[in-house]
Coordinates of C-alpha atoms and ligand atoms in Angstrom, one line a residue:
X1 CA 0.0 0.0 0.0
X2 CA 1.1 3.5 -0.7
X3 CA 1.5 6.0 2.2
X4 CA 1.4 9.8 1.4
X5 CA 1.5 12.9 3.5
X6 CA 0.1 16.3 2.8
X7 CA -0.3 19.7 4.4
X8 CA -3.9 21.0 4.3
X9 CA -7.3 20.9 5.8
X10 CA -9.0 17.6 6.1
X11 CA -12.4 19.1 5.1
X12 CA -10.8 20.4 1.8
X13 CA -9.6 17.0 0.6
X14 CA -11.0 15.6 -2.6
X15 CA -11.3 12.0 -1.5
X16 CA -13.3 8.8 -1.6
X17 CA -13.4 9.1 2.2
X18 CA -11.9 11.3 4.9
X19 CA -11.4 10.1 8.5
X20 CA -11.8 12.3 11.6
X21 CA -12.2 11.2 15.2
X22 CA -14.1 11.8 18.4
X23 CA -13.3 11.3 22.1
X24 CA -16.0 9.8 24.2
X25 CA -18.2 12.3 26.0
X26 CA -17.6 15.2 23.6
X27 CA -20.8 16.9 22.5
X28 CA -19.4 19.6 20.3
X29 CA -16.1 18.6 18.7
X30 CA -13.3 21.1 17.9
X31 CA -10.2 20.9 15.8
X32 CA -10.3 19.0 12.5
X33 CA -13.5 17.1 13.6
X34 CA -15.1 20.4 14.5
X35 CA -14.2 21.9 11.1
X36 CA -15.7 18.9 9.3
X37 CA -18.8 19.1 11.4
X38 CA -19.2 22.8 10.6
X39 CA -18.9 22.1 6.9
X40 CA -21.5 19.4 7.2
X41 CA -23.8 21.8 8.9
X42 CA -23.6 20.2 12.3
X43 CA -24.1 16.6 11.2
X44 CA -21.6 15.2 13.6
X45 CA -23.1 17.1 16.6
X46 CA -26.5 15.8 15.5
X47 CA -25.2 12.2 15.4
X48 CA -23.9 12.6 19.0
X49 CA -27.0 14.4 20.2
X50 CA -29.2 11.6 18.8
X51 CA -27.2 9.1 20.8
X52 CA -26.2 7.2 17.7
X53 CA -22.5 7.8 18.2
X54 CA -20.7 8.1 21.6
X55 CA -17.1 8.1 20.6
X56 CA -16.5 4.8 22.2
X57 CA -13.2 3.1 21.3
X58 CA -13.3 1.7 17.8
X59 CA -16.9 2.8 17.1
X60 CA -17.3 4.1 13.5
X61 CA -19.9 6.2 11.9
X62 CA -20.2 7.0 8.2
X63 CA -21.7 10.3 6.9
X64 CA -22.4 11.4 3.4
X65 CA -21.6 15.1 2.7
X66 CA -23.6 15.2 -0.5
X67 CA -21.7 18.1 -1.8
X68 CA -21.1 20.1 1.3
X69 CA -17.5 18.9 1.2
X70 CA -15.4 17.7 -1.7
X71 CA -15.1 14.2 0.0
X72 CA -17.6 11.5 -0.9
X73 CA -17.7 10.0 2.6
X74 CA -16.8 11.1 6.2
X75 CA -15.8 8.4 8.6
X76 CA -15.9 9.3 12.3
X77 CA -13.9 6.9 14.5
X78 CA -14.3 6.8 18.3
X79 CA -11.1 7.1 20.4
X80 CA -12.7 6.3 23.8
X81 CA -12.1 8.4 26.9
X82 CA -9.5 11.1 26.4
X83 CA -7.7 10.4 29.7
X84 CA -7.2 6.7 28.8
X85 CA -6.0 7.5 25.3
X86 CA -2.6 6.1 24.3
X87 CA -0.5 5.3 21.2
X88 CA -2.1 1.9 21.1
X89 CA -5.5 3.7 20.8
X90 CA -4.1 5.3 17.6
X91 CA -3.1 2.0 16.1
X92 CA -6.6 0.5 16.8
X93 CA -8.5 3.6 15.6
X94 CA -6.5 3.7 12.4
X95 CA -7.1 0.0 11.8
X96 CA -10.8 0.3 12.5
X97 CA -11.3 3.2 10.1
X98 CA -9.2 1.5 7.4
X99 CA -11.2 -1.7 7.6
X100 CA -14.5 0.1 7.6
X101 CA -13.3 2.0 4.5
X102 CA -12.4 -1.2 2.8
X103 CA -15.8 -2.7 3.6
X104 CA -17.3 0.3 1.8
X105 CA -15.2 -0.3 -1.2
X106 CA -12.9 2.8 -0.6
X107 CA -9.4 2.4 -2.1
X108 CA -8.0 5.9 -1.4
X109 CA -8.3 7.0 2.1
X110 CA -7.5 10.4 3.6
X111 CA -7.2 10.8 7.4
X112 CA -6.2 13.1 10.2
X113 CA -3.4 11.8 12.5
X114 CA -5.4 10.6 15.6
X115 CA -3.9 11.7 18.9
X116 CA -1.5 14.3 17.5
X117 CA -3.9 17.2 18.0
X118 CA -6.3 16.9 21.0
X119 CA -4.6 13.7 22.2
X120 CA -1.2 15.5 22.7
X121 CA 0.9 12.6 21.4
X122 CA 4.1 13.6 19.6
X123 CA 3.6 13.7 15.8
X124 CA 6.3 11.3 14.9
X125 CA 5.0 8.6 17.3
X126 CA 1.4 9.2 16.3
X127 CA 2.2 9.1 12.5
X128 CA 4.1 5.8 13.0
X129 CA 1.2 4.3 14.9
X130 CA -1.3 5.5 12.2
X131 CA 0.6 3.7 9.5
X132 CA 1.2 0.6 11.6
X133 CA -2.5 0.3 12.5
X134 CA -3.6 0.8 8.9
X135 CA -1.2 -1.6 7.2
X136 CA -1.5 -4.3 10.0
X137 CA -5.3 -3.9 10.2
X138 CA -5.7 -4.3 6.4
X139 CA -3.5 -7.4 6.2
X140 CA -5.0 -10.4 4.5
X141 CA -3.4 -13.7 3.6
X142 CA -4.6 -14.4 0.2
X143 CA -1.8 -16.1 -1.8
X144 CA -3.6 -19.5 -1.9
X145 CA -7.0 -18.2 -2.7
X146 CA -8.1 -18.5 -6.4
X147 CA -11.7 -17.2 -6.0
X148 CA -11.4 -13.5 -5.1
X149 CA -14.2 -12.1 -7.2
X150 CA -16.5 -11.2 -4.3
X151 CA -13.7 -9.9 -2.1
X152 CA -13.4 -6.1 -1.7
X153 CA -10.1 -4.8 -3.1
X154 CA -7.7 -3.5 -0.4
X155 CA -7.2 0.2 0.3
X156 CA -4.4 1.3 -2.0
X157 CA -3.3 4.7 -0.7
X158 CA -3.4 6.2 2.7
X159 CA -2.9 10.0 2.8
X160 CA -2.1 11.5 6.2
X161 CA -3.4 15.1 6.3
X162 CA -1.8 17.6 8.7
X163 CA -2.8 21.3 8.9
X164 CA 0.4 22.6 10.4
X165 CA 3.4 22.6 7.9
X166 CA 5.8 22.8 10.9
X167 CA 4.8 19.2 11.7
X168 CA 5.4 17.8 8.2
X169 CA 8.9 16.5 8.8
X170 CA 7.9 14.6 11.9
X171 CA 4.8 13.3 10.1
X172 CA 6.9 12.0 7.3
X173 CA 9.6 10.4 9.5
X174 CA 7.0 8.6 11.6
X175 CA 5.0 7.4 8.6
X176 CA 8.2 6.1 6.9
X177 CA 9.3 4.1 10.0
X178 CA 5.7 2.9 10.5
X179 CA 5.6 1.5 7.0
X180 CA 8.9 -0.3 7.2
X181 CA 8.0 -1.9 10.6
X182 CA 4.4 -2.8 9.6
X183 CA 5.5 -4.4 6.3
X184 CA 8.1 -6.4 8.1
X185 CA 5.4 -7.6 10.4
X186 CA 3.2 -8.6 7.5
X187 CA 6.1 -10.5 6.0
X188 CA 6.4 -12.5 9.2
X189 CA 2.6 -13.1 9.1
X190 CA 2.9 -14.4 5.6
X191 CA 5.6 -16.9 6.7
X192 CA 3.5 -18.1 9.6
X193 CA 0.3 -18.4 7.7
X194 CA 1.9 -20.2 4.8
X195 CA 1.2 -23.9 5.4
X196 CA 4.0 -26.3 6.4
X197 CA 3.9 -28.1 3.0
X198 CA 4.9 -24.8 1.4
X199 CA 6.9 -23.1 4.2
X200 CA 9.6 -25.7 4.6
X201 CA 13.2 -25.2 5.7
X202 CA 14.4 -24.8 2.1
X203 CA 11.6 -22.4 0.9
X204 CA 11.9 -20.2 4.0
X205 CA 15.7 -20.1 3.5
X206 CA 15.1 -19.1 -0.2
X207 CA 12.5 -16.4 0.9
X208 CA 15.0 -15.1 3.4
X209 CA 17.7 -14.9 0.7
X210 CA 15.4 -13.0 -1.7
X211 CA 14.3 -10.6 1.0
X212 CA 17.9 -10.0 2.1
X213 CA 18.9 -9.1 -1.4
X214 CA 16.0 -6.6 -1.7
X215 CA 16.8 -4.8 1.5
X216 CA 20.6 -5.1 1.5
X217 CA 21.2 -7.6 4.2
X218 CA 24.0 -10.1 4.1
X219 CA 22.6 -13.6 3.9
X220 CA 24.2 -17.0 4.4
X221 CA 22.4 -20.3 4.5
X222 CA 24.2 -22.8 6.6
X223 CA 23.5 -26.2 5.0
X224 CA 23.1 -29.5 6.9
X225 CA 26.6 -30.7 6.1
X226 CA 28.1 -27.6 7.9
X227 CA 25.7 -28.0 10.8
X228 CA 27.0 -31.5 11.2
X229 CA 30.6 -30.5 10.7
X230 CA 30.3 -27.9 13.5
X231 CA 28.8 -30.5 15.8
X232 CA 25.3 -29.1 16.4
X233 CA 24.1 -32.4 17.7
X234 CA 21.1 -31.0 19.6
X235 CA 19.8 -29.2 16.5
X236 CA 20.4 -32.2 14.3
X237 CA 18.5 -34.5 16.8
X238 CA 15.3 -32.8 15.8
X239 CA 16.0 -33.1 12.1
X240 CA 16.5 -36.9 12.1
X241 CA 12.8 -37.6 11.5
X242 CA 12.2 -34.7 9.2
X243 CA 11.8 -34.9 5.4
X244 CA 13.9 -31.9 4.5
X245 CA 17.5 -31.3 5.7
X246 CA 18.0 -28.8 8.4
X247 CA 19.2 -25.3 7.5
X248 CA 20.2 -22.2 9.4
X249 CA 19.5 -18.8 8.0
X250 CA 22.1 -16.2 9.0
X251 CA 21.2 -12.7 8.2
X252 CA 23.4 -9.8 9.0
X253 CA 23.0 -6.0 8.9
X254 CA 26.3 -4.0 8.9
X255 CA 28.1 -7.3 8.5
X256 CA 31.6 -7.4 9.8
X257 CA 31.4 -3.9 11.3
X258 CA 33.5 -4.5 14.4
X259 CA 33.2 -0.9 15.4
X260 CA 29.5 -1.1 16.0
X261 CA 27.8 -2.8 18.9
X262 CA 26.5 -6.3 17.8
X263 CA 23.2 -7.8 18.8
X264 CA 22.3 -11.4 17.8
X265 CA 18.7 -12.4 17.5
X266 CA 17.8 -16.1 17.4
X267 CA 14.4 -17.4 16.3
X268 CA 13.0 -20.9 16.7
X269 CA 12.2 -22.2 13.2
X270 CA 10.2 -25.5 13.5
X271 CA 8.3 -25.5 10.2
X272 CA 5.9 -28.1 11.7
X273 CA 5.9 -29.5 15.2
X274 CA 4.1 -32.9 15.2
X275 CA 5.9 -33.7 18.5
X276 CA 8.0 -36.3 16.9
X277 CA 7.9 -39.8 18.5
X278 CA 6.3 -38.0 21.6
X279 CA 3.5 -37.2 19.1
X280 CA 1.0 -34.6 19.9
X281 CA -2.8 -35.2 20.0
X282 CA -4.5 -34.5 16.6
X283 CA -6.8 -31.8 17.9
X284 CA -5.7 -28.4 16.6
X285 CA -2.5 -29.9 15.4
X286 CA -2.6 -27.8 12.2
X287 CA -1.7 -24.8 14.4
X288 CA 1.8 -26.2 14.8
X289 CA 2.6 -24.7 11.4
X290 CA 3.2 -21.6 13.5
X291 CA 6.1 -23.1 15.3
X292 CA 8.5 -21.0 13.2
X293 CA 7.0 -17.7 14.4
X294 CA 10.2 -16.9 16.3
X295 CA 12.2 -17.4 13.1
X296 CA 9.7 -15.3 11.2
X297 CA 10.0 -12.5 13.8
X298 CA 13.8 -12.5 13.5
X299 CA 13.7 -12.5 9.7
X300 CA 11.1 -9.6 9.8
X301 CA 13.1 -7.7 12.4
X302 CA 16.3 -8.0 10.3
X303 CA 14.6 -6.7 7.2
X304 CA 13.3 -3.7 9.1
X305 CA 16.7 -3.1 10.7
X306 CA 18.3 -2.9 7.3
X307 CA 15.6 -0.6 5.9
X308 CA 15.8 1.7 8.9
X309 CA 19.6 1.5 8.6
X310 CA 20.0 1.2 12.4
X311 CA 23.5 2.1 13.6
X312 CA 24.2 -1.4 15.0
X313 CA 25.5 -4.6 13.8
X314 CA 22.6 -7.0 14.0
X315 CA 22.8 -10.8 13.3
X316 CA 19.7 -12.9 12.9
X317 CA 19.9 -16.7 13.3
X318 CA 17.0 -18.9 12.2
X319 CA 17.6 -22.6 12.7
X320 CA 15.0 -24.4 10.5
X321 CA 13.7 -28.0 10.6
X322 CA 10.5 -30.0 10.8
X323 CA 9.8 -32.1 13.9
X324 CA 8.4 -35.4 12.6
X325 CA 8.1 -39.0 13.7
X326 CA 10.0 -41.6 11.6
X327 CA 12.0 -44.8 12.0
X328 CA 15.1 -42.6 12.1
X329 CA 13.7 -40.0 14.4
X330 CA 15.1 -39.3 17.8
X331 CA 13.5 -41.3 20.6
X332 CA 12.8 -40.4 24.2
X333 CA 15.8 -41.4 26.3
X334 CA 18.3 -40.7 23.5
X335 CA 21.4 -38.7 24.4
X336 CA 23.0 -36.2 22.0
X337 CA 26.0 -33.9 22.2
X338 CA 25.4 -30.2 21.8
X339 CA 27.7 -27.7 20.1
X340 CA 28.8 -26.5 23.5
X341 CA 30.0 -30.1 24.2
X342 CA 27.5 -30.8 27.0
X343 CA 25.5 -34.1 26.5
X344 CA 21.7 -33.7 26.6
X345 CA 19.2 -36.4 27.5
X346 CA 16.0 -36.2 25.4
X347 CA 12.9 -37.0 27.5
X348 CA 10.3 -35.8 25.2
X349 CA 10.9 -35.3 21.5
X350 CA 8.1 -32.7 21.7
X351 CA 10.5 -30.4 23.6
X352 CA 12.4 -29.9 20.4
X353 CA 12.6 -26.1 20.2
X354 CA 15.1 -25.8 23.0
X355 CA 17.3 -28.3 21.2
X356 CA 17.8 -26.1 18.2
X357 CA 18.0 -23.0 20.3
X358 CA 20.9 -24.2 22.5
X359 CA 23.1 -24.8 19.5
X360 CA 22.1 -21.5 17.9
X361 CA 22.8 -19.7 21.2
X362 CA 26.3 -21.3 21.5
X363 CA 26.9 -20.3 17.8
X364 CA 25.7 -16.8 18.5
X365 CA 28.8 -16.3 20.7
X366 CA 31.1 -16.4 17.6
X367 CA 29.8 -12.9 16.7
X368 CA 31.1 -11.5 20.1
X369 CA 27.8 -9.7 20.6
X370 CA 26.8 -7.2 23.3
X371 CA 23.6 -9.1 23.7
X372 CA 21.7 -12.2 22.5
X373 CA 17.9 -12.3 22.4
X374 CA 16.1 -15.5 21.4
X375 CA 12.4 -15.7 20.6
X376 CA 10.4 -18.9 20.4
X377 CA 7.0 -20.5 20.5
X378 CA 8.5 -22.7 23.2
X379 CA 6.0 -23.9 25.8
X380 CA 2.3 -24.5 26.3
X381 CA 3.1 -23.4 29.9
X382 CA 3.7 -19.9 28.7
X383 CA 0.2 -19.7 27.3
X384 CA -1.2 -21.1 30.6
X385 CA 0.8 -18.5 32.6
X386 CA 0.2 -15.4 30.6
X387 CA -2.4 -16.0 27.9
X388 CA -2.4 -13.8 24.8
X389 CA -1.8 -10.3 26.2
X390 CA 1.9 -10.8 27.0
X391 CA 4.8 -13.1 26.1
X392 CA 7.2 -14.3 28.8
X393 CA 10.7 -12.8 29.0
X394 CA 13.6 -14.0 31.2
X395 CA 17.3 -13.6 31.5
X396 CA 19.7 -10.7 32.0
X397 CA 18.0 -8.0 34.1
X398 CA 19.0 -5.0 32.0
X399 CA 18.1 -6.7 28.7
X400 CA 14.8 -7.7 30.2
X401 CA 14.2 -4.1 31.1
X402 CA 15.0 -3.0 27.5
X403 CA 12.5 -5.6 26.2
X404 CA 9.8 -4.6 28.6
X405 CA 10.1 -0.9 27.6
X406 CA 10.2 -1.8 23.9
X407 CA 7.2 -4.0 24.6
X408 CA 5.1 -1.3 26.2
X409 CA 5.9 1.2 23.4
X410 CA 5.3 -1.3 20.5
X411 CA 2.5 -3.1 22.3
X412 CA 4.2 -6.4 21.6
X413 CA 4.2 -6.8 25.4
X414 CA 6.4 -9.1 27.5
X415 CA 6.3 -10.0 31.2
X416 CA 9.2 -11.2 33.2
X417 CA 9.7 -14.7 34.7
X418 CA 12.4 -15.6 37.3
X419 CA 15.3 -17.9 36.7
X420 CA 15.9 -18.9 40.3
X421 CA 18.7 -21.5 40.6
X422 CA 16.2 -24.0 42.2
X423 CA 14.5 -24.4 38.8
X424 CA 17.6 -26.0 37.5
X425 CA 17.1 -29.0 39.9
X426 CA 14.4 -30.3 37.6
X427 CA 17.0 -30.6 34.8
X428 CA 19.2 -33.3 36.3
X429 CA 19.9 -36.3 34.2
X430 CA 20.9 -39.8 35.4
X431 CA 22.8 -40.6 32.2
X432 CA 23.9 -37.3 30.6
X433 CA 25.2 -33.8 31.7
X434 CA 21.7 -32.4 31.6
X435 CA 18.1 -33.4 30.8
X436 CA 16.3 -31.0 28.5
X437 CA 12.9 -31.0 30.3
X438 CA 11.6 -30.6 33.8
X439 CA 8.2 -31.5 35.2
X440 CA 4.9 -29.7 34.5
X441 CA 5.4 -27.2 37.2
X442 CA 7.1 -24.0 36.0
X443 CA 7.5 -25.4 32.4
X444 CA 8.0 -22.0 30.8
X445 CA 10.8 -21.2 33.2
X446 CA 12.6 -24.6 33.2
X447 CA 12.7 -24.3 29.4
X448 CA 14.4 -20.9 29.8
X449 CA 16.7 -22.3 32.5
X450 CA 17.8 -25.1 30.2
X451 CA 18.6 -22.5 27.5
X452 CA 20.6 -20.4 29.9
X453 CA 23.1 -23.3 30.4
X454 CA 24.2 -22.9 26.7
X455 CA 24.5 -19.1 26.5
X456 CA 28.2 -18.2 25.9
X457 CA 29.8 -17.0 29.2
X458 CA 29.6 -13.3 30.0
X459 CA 27.2 -12.3 27.2
X460 CA 23.9 -10.8 28.4
X461 CA 21.0 -12.9 27.1
X462 CA 17.2 -12.8 27.2
X463 CA 14.7 -15.4 26.1
X464 CA 11.2 -14.6 24.9
X465 CA 8.6 -17.4 25.0
X466 CA 5.7 -16.4 22.6
X467 CA 3.8 -19.7 22.3
X468 CA 0.5 -18.0 22.9
X469 CA 1.3 -15.1 20.5
X470 CA 2.2 -17.0 17.3
X471 CA -1.4 -17.3 16.0
X472 CA -4.2 -15.0 16.9
X473 CA -7.4 -17.1 17.5
X474 CA -9.7 -14.2 17.2
X475 CA -9.8 -11.0 15.1
X476 CA -8.4 -7.9 16.9
X477 CA -8.5 -4.4 15.5
X478 CA -5.1 -4.7 13.8
X479 CA -4.3 -8.3 14.4
X480 CA -6.5 -10.4 12.0
X481 CA -7.0 -14.0 13.0
X482 CA -4.0 -16.1 12.0
X483 CA -0.3 -15.4 12.1
X484 CA 0.2 -12.3 14.3
X485 CA 3.7 -11.3 13.4
X486 CA 4.4 -10.9 17.1
X487 CA 8.0 -9.9 18.0
X488 CA 8.9 -7.9 14.9
X489 CA 7.7 -4.6 16.4
X490 CA 9.2 -5.6 19.8
X491 CA 12.6 -6.5 18.5
X492 CA 12.8 -3.5 16.2
X493 CA 11.8 -1.1 18.9
X494 CA 14.5 -2.6 21.2
X495 CA 17.1 -2.1 18.5
X496 CA 15.9 1.5 17.7
X497 CA 16.4 2.4 21.3
X498 CA 19.7 0.5 21.8
X499 CA 22.0 3.5 22.0
X500 CA 19.5 6.0 23.4
Ligands
BES601 N1 5.8 -25.8 20.0 C1 5.5 -26.3 21.2 C2 4.9 -25.2 22.2 C3 3.6 -24.6 21.8 C4 2.5 -25.1 22.4 C5 3.5 -23.6 20.9 C6 1.3 -24.5 22.1 C7 2.3 -23.0 20.6 C8 1.2 -23.5 21.2 C9 6.7 -26.9 21.9 O1 7.6 -27.5 21.0 C10 6.2 -28.0 22.8 O2 5.7 -28.9 22.3 N2 6.5 -27.8 24.1 C11 6.1 -28.8 25.0 C12 7.2 -29.0 26.0 C13 7.0 -30.2 26.9 C14 7.1 -31.5 26.2 C15 8.1 -30.1 28.0 C16 4.9 -28.3 25.8 O3 4.8 -27.1 26.1 O4 3.9 -29.1 26.0
MN602 MN1 7.1 -29.5 20.5
ZN603 ZN1 7.6 -26.7 19.1

């Protein structure tokens, strides 16, 4: 979709539709909404007075100026109570208006920047949120549909209209960043929604390579032979039952720039998690195509990092394999040797994600980074503990604090879990150095604790468990049902704030 900015009055726009807003409880709007209301001869005030529109969050009304304005339609979107209004309210309002416009058949939409006037949110932040909400809200996964005749075309252009020319630079900067970040999130959504017969280790690696070329990232695909030669026995143990050979995507922004602080991002890339020999029940098993959502978040975040040209060296690692049962598959009780050299006893082949992650975490040390962050759809226990509003985060305190702040700002929220030493007691093995799973109690934490044993000495590390965030089960204002693209906005926001 195209994003444009213009200086002018919203009521003067020649448009298929213009969007203005209203806070709850306002009887006579001022600002841009007031100007539109005046041009309409008080139609918005009448709407409010009749009790047909109260300005509740994500309420929308459509008015037809019939010649009193150059625009064909006026959309009024509710922002809820002014004192509760936040940047997240901007994203949701923008998404709600854009979806309504699409339902009406509008392809060119002109809008004020919600929150930047009466809401008192900084223009750059508000503009970014406007564009994020619009692009993310309008997202649809359609590449496998052949019957689209009855489907409304998507909105093609969004024009952000601002009255004050002094704010144009901030408006443009925010809009540009918002577009990059939202498109990277949509890219992650595509990878997640794409079914596991199409999104395999090799096709995801090829997609990553194509994307890298387009945005100027260095890309290297580590093939199975090299993974074997390096000794990533934990990663390979998951691949033994899989059809396609394992691969590791290595993306790099500012490759080799030793003068810049380096951050390594690691994403779990299980293209389908059947559970392996410890096979999962068949109910909802299709959802396990989302088990590469961590890898998708890392690939998306790297693309945005390159496009925003962040002053950091950022490496993205995405170990990719299916987890399938087979005569050659790993069995419960098997012991394998990790890249770090520690032997690991496999108790459940369904706890496969941590096996790839440990070898990728060890490998991450070769980049001598300032920090390592991994992100993974790792445990059902995370979903039990936190549900969908927040992913779990654990690890280095300062890094966790960075992620929490980035989570609040982006609304890809995370909440901390402790890594008390006692949790490690569940990971003792009778036959190997360590067992990779604990009991049911504290399952999200013991998974993180297991990972911590393989993080290179002295490098700050944090782990994000986003099991409940991979797929959205219900439609939210800017998160349609399906692959959510969680983590892209979180990681990019953390990186954008890195030196600040
Ligand atoms: N991919 C799953 C975790 C998951 C569960 C993601 C639900 C999304 C939704 C992971 O590989 C897994 O199977 N974890 C096991 C670990 C257990 C065997 C220790 C789990 O959580 O049950
Ligand atoms: Mn599993
Ligand atoms: Zn898994």
